[in-house]
Short mmCIF file of C-alpha atoms in Angstrom, two decimals:
data_model
loop_
_atom_site.label_atom_id
_atom_site.label_comp_id
_atom_site.label_asym_id
_atom_site.label_seq_id
_atom_site.Cartn_x
_atom_site.Cartn_y
_atom_site.Cartn_z
CA MET A 1 9.33 49.16 0.33
CA LYS A 2 11.89 46.31 0.51
CA ASN A 3 13.47 47.88 3.58
CA PHE A 4 10.08 48.06 5.24
CA ILE A 5 9.48 44.34 4.58
CA TYR A 6 12.89 43.47 6.01
CA ILE A 7 12.13 45.53 9.11
CA LEU A 8 8.81 43.70 9.57
CA ILE A 9 10.52 40.30 9.21
CA ILE A 10 13.21 41.22 11.74
CA ALA A 11 10.62 42.61 14.12
CA PHE A 12 8.51 39.47 13.83
CA SER A 13 11.55 37.25 14.42
CA LEU A 14 12.60 39.24 17.46
CA ASN A 15 9.07 39.07 18.83
CA SER A 16 8.95 35.29 18.26
CA CYS A 17 12.31 34.85 19.99
CA SER A 18 11.14 37.03 22.83
CA GLU A 19 7.95 35.00 23.24
CA TYR A 20 9.91 31.73 23.13
CA GLN A 21 12.38 32.89 25.76
CA LYS A 22 9.55 34.13 27.94
CA VAL A 23 7.72 30.79 27.83
CA LEU A 24 10.96 28.88 28.26
CA LYS A 25 11.76 30.71 31.51
CA ASN A 26 8.34 30.81 33.14
CA GLU A 27 6.67 28.03 35.15
CA ASP A 28 3.47 27.73 33.09
CA ILE A 29 3.58 24.12 31.83
CA ALA A 30 0.41 24.60 29.76
CA ALA A 31 2.05 27.48 27.88
CA LYS A 32 5.14 25.34 27.30
CA PHE A 33 2.99 22.49 26.00
CA LYS A 34 1.06 24.81 23.66
CA LEU A 35 4.11 26.58 22.24
CA GLY A 36 6.08 23.35 22.04
CA THR A 37 3.28 21.77 20.02
CA GLU A 38 3.19 24.75 17.66
CA LEU A 39 6.95 24.61 17.17
CA PHE A 40 6.81 20.84 16.62
CA GLU A 41 4.16 21.25 13.93
CA GLU A 42 6.30 23.95 12.29
CA GLY A 43 9.27 21.58 12.18
CA LYS A 44 11.27 23.54 14.77
CA PHE A 45 12.20 20.40 16.65
CA ALA A 46 15.21 21.63 18.61
CA LYS A 47 13.22 24.47 20.16
CA ALA A 48 10.24 22.24 20.83
CA ASN A 49 12.52 19.74 22.52
CA ARG A 50 13.87 22.33 24.95
CA LEU A 51 10.32 23.05 26.08
CA PHE A 52 9.29 19.40 26.27
CA VAL A 53 12.32 18.47 28.38
CA GLN A 54 11.07 20.85 31.04
CA ILE A 55 7.52 19.51 31.21
CA VAL A 56 7.69 15.77 30.51
CA PRO A 57 8.07 14.81 34.19
CA LYS A 58 5.15 17.05 35.12
CA TYR A 59 2.73 15.50 32.62
CA ARG A 60 3.04 11.91 33.79
CA GLY A 61 -0.44 10.48 34.33
CA LYS A 62 -2.16 13.42 32.63
CA PRO A 63 -4.44 12.97 29.56
CA GLN A 64 -1.99 14.87 27.32
CA ALA A 65 1.00 12.73 28.35
CA GLN A 66 0.78 10.36 25.37
CA LYS A 67 0.71 13.17 22.81
CA LEU A 68 3.55 14.94 24.61
CA MET A 69 5.69 11.79 24.72
CA TYR A 70 5.03 11.15 21.02
CA MET A 71 6.27 14.62 20.09
CA TYR A 72 9.11 14.41 22.61
CA CYS A 73 10.40 11.16 21.08
CA LYS A 74 10.25 12.51 17.58
CA THR A 75 12.13 15.70 18.41
CA TYR A 76 15.15 13.58 19.28
CA TYR A 77 14.84 11.62 16.05
CA GLU A 78 14.38 14.73 13.92
CA THR A 79 17.38 16.42 15.53
CA ARG A 80 19.47 13.27 14.85
CA ASP A 81 20.06 12.38 18.46
CA TYR A 82 19.48 8.74 17.61
CA TYR A 83 20.80 7.27 20.86
CA THR A 84 18.24 9.21 22.89
CA ALA A 85 15.55 8.72 20.23
CA ASN A 86 15.66 4.94 20.34
CA TYR A 87 15.71 4.97 24.14
CA GLN A 88 12.71 7.31 24.42
CA MET A 89 10.81 5.59 21.62
CA GLU A 90 11.19 2.16 23.19
CA ARG A 91 9.88 3.67 26.42
CA PHE A 92 6.88 5.02 24.49
CA VAL A 93 6.16 1.59 22.97
CA ASN A 94 6.24 -0.03 26.40
CA ALA A 95 4.16 2.71 28.04
CA TYR A 96 1.47 3.01 25.34
CA PRO A 97 1.02 -0.42 23.70
CA LYS A 98 -2.46 0.53 22.41
CA SER A 99 -1.48 3.89 20.94
CA GLU A 100 -2.42 4.55 17.32
CA LYS A 101 1.15 5.84 16.91
CA ILE A 102 2.83 2.70 18.21
CA GLN A 103 3.84 1.25 14.83
CA GLU A 104 5.33 4.53 13.68
CA ILE A 105 7.31 4.95 16.88
CA ALA A 106 8.35 1.28 17.00
CA PHE A 107 9.63 1.56 13.43
CA LEU A 108 11.49 4.80 14.09
CA ALA A 109 12.99 3.30 17.24
CA ALA A 110 14.43 0.46 15.14
CA LYS A 111 15.41 2.87 12.37
CA SER A 112 17.35 4.90 14.94
CA TYR A 113 19.64 1.89 15.36
CA TYR A 114 20.00 1.78 11.57
CA LYS A 115 21.05 5.44 11.62
CA LEU A 116 23.77 4.57 14.15
CA SER A 117 25.25 1.85 11.95
CA PRO A 118 28.80 2.92 10.98
CA LEU A 119 30.75 2.52 7.73
CA PHE A 120 31.41 -1.13 6.85
CA SER A 121 35.13 -0.68 7.53
CA LYS A 122 34.45 0.00 11.22
CA ASP A 123 33.27 -2.26 14.04
CA GLN A 124 29.78 -3.53 13.19
CA THR A 125 28.35 -4.17 16.66
CA GLU A 126 25.72 -1.47 16.16
CA THR A 127 24.85 -2.84 12.71
CA VAL A 128 24.12 -6.27 14.19
CA GLU A 129 21.96 -4.63 16.84
CA ALA A 130 20.13 -2.62 14.17
CA VAL A 131 19.35 -5.80 12.20
CA ASP A 132 18.00 -7.44 15.36
CA LYS A 133 15.80 -4.45 16.18
CA LEU A 134 14.42 -4.13 12.66
CA GLN A 135 13.78 -7.87 12.46
CA MET A 136 11.96 -7.70 15.79
CA PHE A 137 9.77 -4.92 14.37
CA ILE A 138 9.02 -7.02 11.25
CA ASN A 139 8.11 -10.04 13.37
CA THR A 140 5.95 -7.98 15.75
CA TYR A 141 4.10 -6.01 13.05
CA PRO A 142 4.04 -8.22 9.91
CA LEU A 143 1.19 -6.22 8.37
CA SER A 144 2.60 -2.78 9.16
CA GLU A 145 2.66 -0.03 6.55
CA TYR A 146 6.37 0.32 7.44
CA LEU A 147 7.13 -3.32 6.60
CA ASP A 148 8.66 -2.64 3.17
CA GLN A 149 10.87 0.12 4.56
CA ALA A 150 12.03 -2.08 7.41
CA SER A 151 12.81 -4.98 5.05
CA THR A 152 14.81 -2.67 2.78
CA LEU A 153 16.86 -1.42 5.72
CA VAL A 154 17.55 -5.00 6.87
CA ARG A 155 18.80 -5.94 3.38
CA GLU A 156 21.05 -2.90 3.33
CA LEU A 157 22.51 -3.73 6.74
CA ASP A 158 22.92 -7.40 5.84
CA TYR A 159 24.90 -6.37 2.77
CA LYS A 160 27.12 -4.20 4.95
CA LEU A 161 27.79 -7.13 7.31
CA GLU A 162 28.53 -9.41 4.35
CA LYS A 163 30.91 -6.86 2.87
CA LYS A 164 32.69 -6.47 6.19
CA ALA A 165 33.02 -10.24 6.67
CA PHE A 166 34.16 -10.77 3.08
CA ASN A 167 36.83 -8.09 3.33
CA ILE A 168 38.16 -9.57 6.56
CA ALA A 169 38.38 -13.02 4.91
CA LEU A 170 39.90 -11.53 1.77
CA GLN A 171 42.69 -9.89 3.76
CA TYR A 172 44.10 -13.35 4.54
CA ASN A 173 44.41 -13.99 0.81
CA GLN A 174 45.79 -10.54 0.02
CA THR A 175 48.47 -10.76 2.71
CA GLY A 176 49.33 -14.33 1.70
CA PRO A 177 52.51 -13.38 -0.22
CA TYR A 178 53.92 -11.89 3.00
CA HIS A 179 53.21 -14.63 5.54
CA ARG A 180 52.57 -17.63 3.23
CA ASP A 181 49.63 -18.67 5.41
CA TYR A 182 47.16 -19.56 2.68
CA ASN A 183 45.55 -22.18 4.89
CA SER A 184 44.18 -19.35 7.05
CA ALA A 185 42.82 -17.69 3.91
CA ILE A 186 41.04 -20.89 2.88
CA THR A 187 39.58 -21.32 6.37
CA ALA A 188 38.45 -17.66 6.55
CA LEU A 189 36.77 -17.81 3.13
CA ASP A 190 35.18 -21.16 4.03
CA ASN A 191 33.73 -19.64 7.18
CA PHE A 192 32.40 -16.69 5.18
CA LEU A 193 30.66 -19.00 2.70
CA ILE A 194 29.10 -20.99 5.55
CA GLU A 195 27.88 -17.88 7.36
CA PHE A 196 26.60 -16.13 4.22
CA PRO A 197 25.58 -18.93 1.79
CA GLY A 198 23.47 -16.61 -0.37
CA SER A 199 25.89 -13.68 -0.38
CA SER A 200 26.40 -11.47 -3.42
CA PHE A 201 30.12 -11.96 -2.71
CA LYS A 202 29.86 -15.74 -3.09
CA GLU A 203 31.52 -15.91 -6.50
CA GLN A 204 34.44 -13.77 -5.36
CA ALA A 205 34.79 -15.76 -2.13
CA MET A 206 34.89 -19.05 -4.06
CA TYR A 207 37.39 -17.62 -6.53
CA TYR A 208 39.76 -16.40 -3.81
CA LYS A 209 39.37 -19.70 -1.97
CA PHE A 210 40.58 -21.45 -5.14
CA ASP A 211 43.27 -18.81 -5.59
CA SER A 212 44.50 -19.39 -2.02
CA ALA A 213 44.63 -23.15 -2.58
CA TYR A 214 46.44 -22.57 -5.88
CA GLU A 215 49.06 -20.36 -4.22
CA LEU A 216 49.45 -22.87 -1.43
CA ALA A 217 50.07 -25.68 -3.94
CA MET A 218 52.42 -23.65 -6.12
CA ASN A 219 54.54 -22.56 -3.16
CA SER A 220 54.69 -25.93 -1.40
CA VAL A 221 57.62 -28.27 -1.07
CA GLU A 222 57.52 -31.04 -3.65
CA TRP A 223 56.28 -33.83 -1.41
CA LYS A 224 53.25 -31.79 -0.28
CA GLN A 225 52.24 -30.63 -3.76
CA PRO A 226 50.14 -33.61 -4.98
CA GLU A 227 47.71 -33.39 -2.07
CA ARG A 228 47.48 -29.62 -2.29
CA VAL A 229 47.00 -29.66 -6.05
CA GLU A 230 44.10 -32.09 -5.60
CA LYS A 231 42.58 -29.78 -3.01
CA ALA A 232 42.93 -26.77 -5.32
CA LEU A 233 41.33 -28.70 -8.19
CA THR A 234 38.40 -29.58 -5.94
CA PHE A 235 37.85 -25.87 -5.26
CA TYR A 236 38.18 -25.19 -9.00
CA ASN A 237 35.45 -27.73 -9.79
CA SER A 238 33.17 -26.28 -7.11
CA LEU A 239 33.61 -22.76 -8.45
CA LEU A 240 32.90 -23.76 -12.06
CA TYR A 241 29.93 -25.88 -11.01
CA VAL A 242 28.26 -22.95 -9.20
CA PHE A 243 29.50 -20.21 -11.56
CA PRO A 244 30.21 -21.79 -14.98
CA GLU A 245 30.61 -18.37 -16.56
CA THR A 246 32.68 -16.81 -13.78
CA GLN A 247 34.15 -13.42 -14.60
CA ASN A 248 37.63 -14.62 -13.62
CA ASN A 249 37.60 -17.46 -16.14
CA GLU A 250 40.75 -16.42 -18.06
CA ASP A 251 42.91 -16.31 -14.91
CA ILE A 252 41.34 -19.51 -13.64
CA GLN A 253 42.24 -21.41 -16.81
CA LYS A 254 45.89 -20.34 -16.53
CA MET A 255 45.92 -21.46 -12.90
CA LEU A 256 44.31 -24.75 -13.90
CA GLU A 257 47.01 -25.41 -16.52
CA ALA A 258 49.74 -24.73 -13.96
CA LEU A 259 48.16 -27.13 -11.45
CA LYS A 260 47.73 -29.87 -14.04
CA SER A 261 51.33 -29.41 -15.11
CA ILE A 262 52.46 -30.05 -11.54
CA GLN A 263 50.09 -33.02 -11.31
CA THR A 264 51.41 -34.50 -14.57
CA ASN A 265 55.04 -34.11 -13.56
CA SER A 266 54.60 -35.22 -9.97
CA PRO A 267 56.75 -38.25 -9.01
CA THR A 268 53.69 -39.71 -7.29
CA THR A 269 51.69 -39.48 -10.50
CA LYS A 270 54.45 -40.99 -12.59
CA SER A 271 54.85 -43.92 -10.27
#
């Protein structure tokens, strides 16, 4: 009995493949539209796409064109061809501004850019573009049912950009012992804090800014130390003012004692 069932399944599959190949090769665009629609509804997007590619140019101006273009766009998205998906979906939005599907397609067009966003360690050009596209969707459709999803994606991408920028700034501090250029670290961390004032990395950025100033003061020639100690203490006060219970408090207090020791013993202070 099991063998009989397997034979029926194989026979059905072969027949389906045979029908698909037959429609794919003939010139009947109505048959391609019908089978493509069936395959689309069954979730067989790659096969549906092959049929739609053949008939899209021939349906321009026809009543079924909008439905065809809707399915055509989505087959690219569902098969993870996000570059083509966002291109075709933006074309759909421009061609059918009154379509009942426009918000769905506009959202998926923007989400396609999100899907193309790389790991934070790589170049983030596409992430910036994705944020712009999603924000444009939010501004265009503020009451959309996809608003919450779009906002969540923007927050996720913003975090990725913050993490990338923070890590770039942090590298100046981490490589400080090798090139002694802690001024560049301070500048980089300053720029990060200006660009991302509400960042979740703010406490760390302020800590490493103080740490950079501390290292700069500790490794300076004697005549430059008083000014640099004062600068480091300013960063210390700013950090404790914003984050009075900072997680790095133990290290910070040791650094503070070392700075005050230099300040106390400075010839300038004594005079």
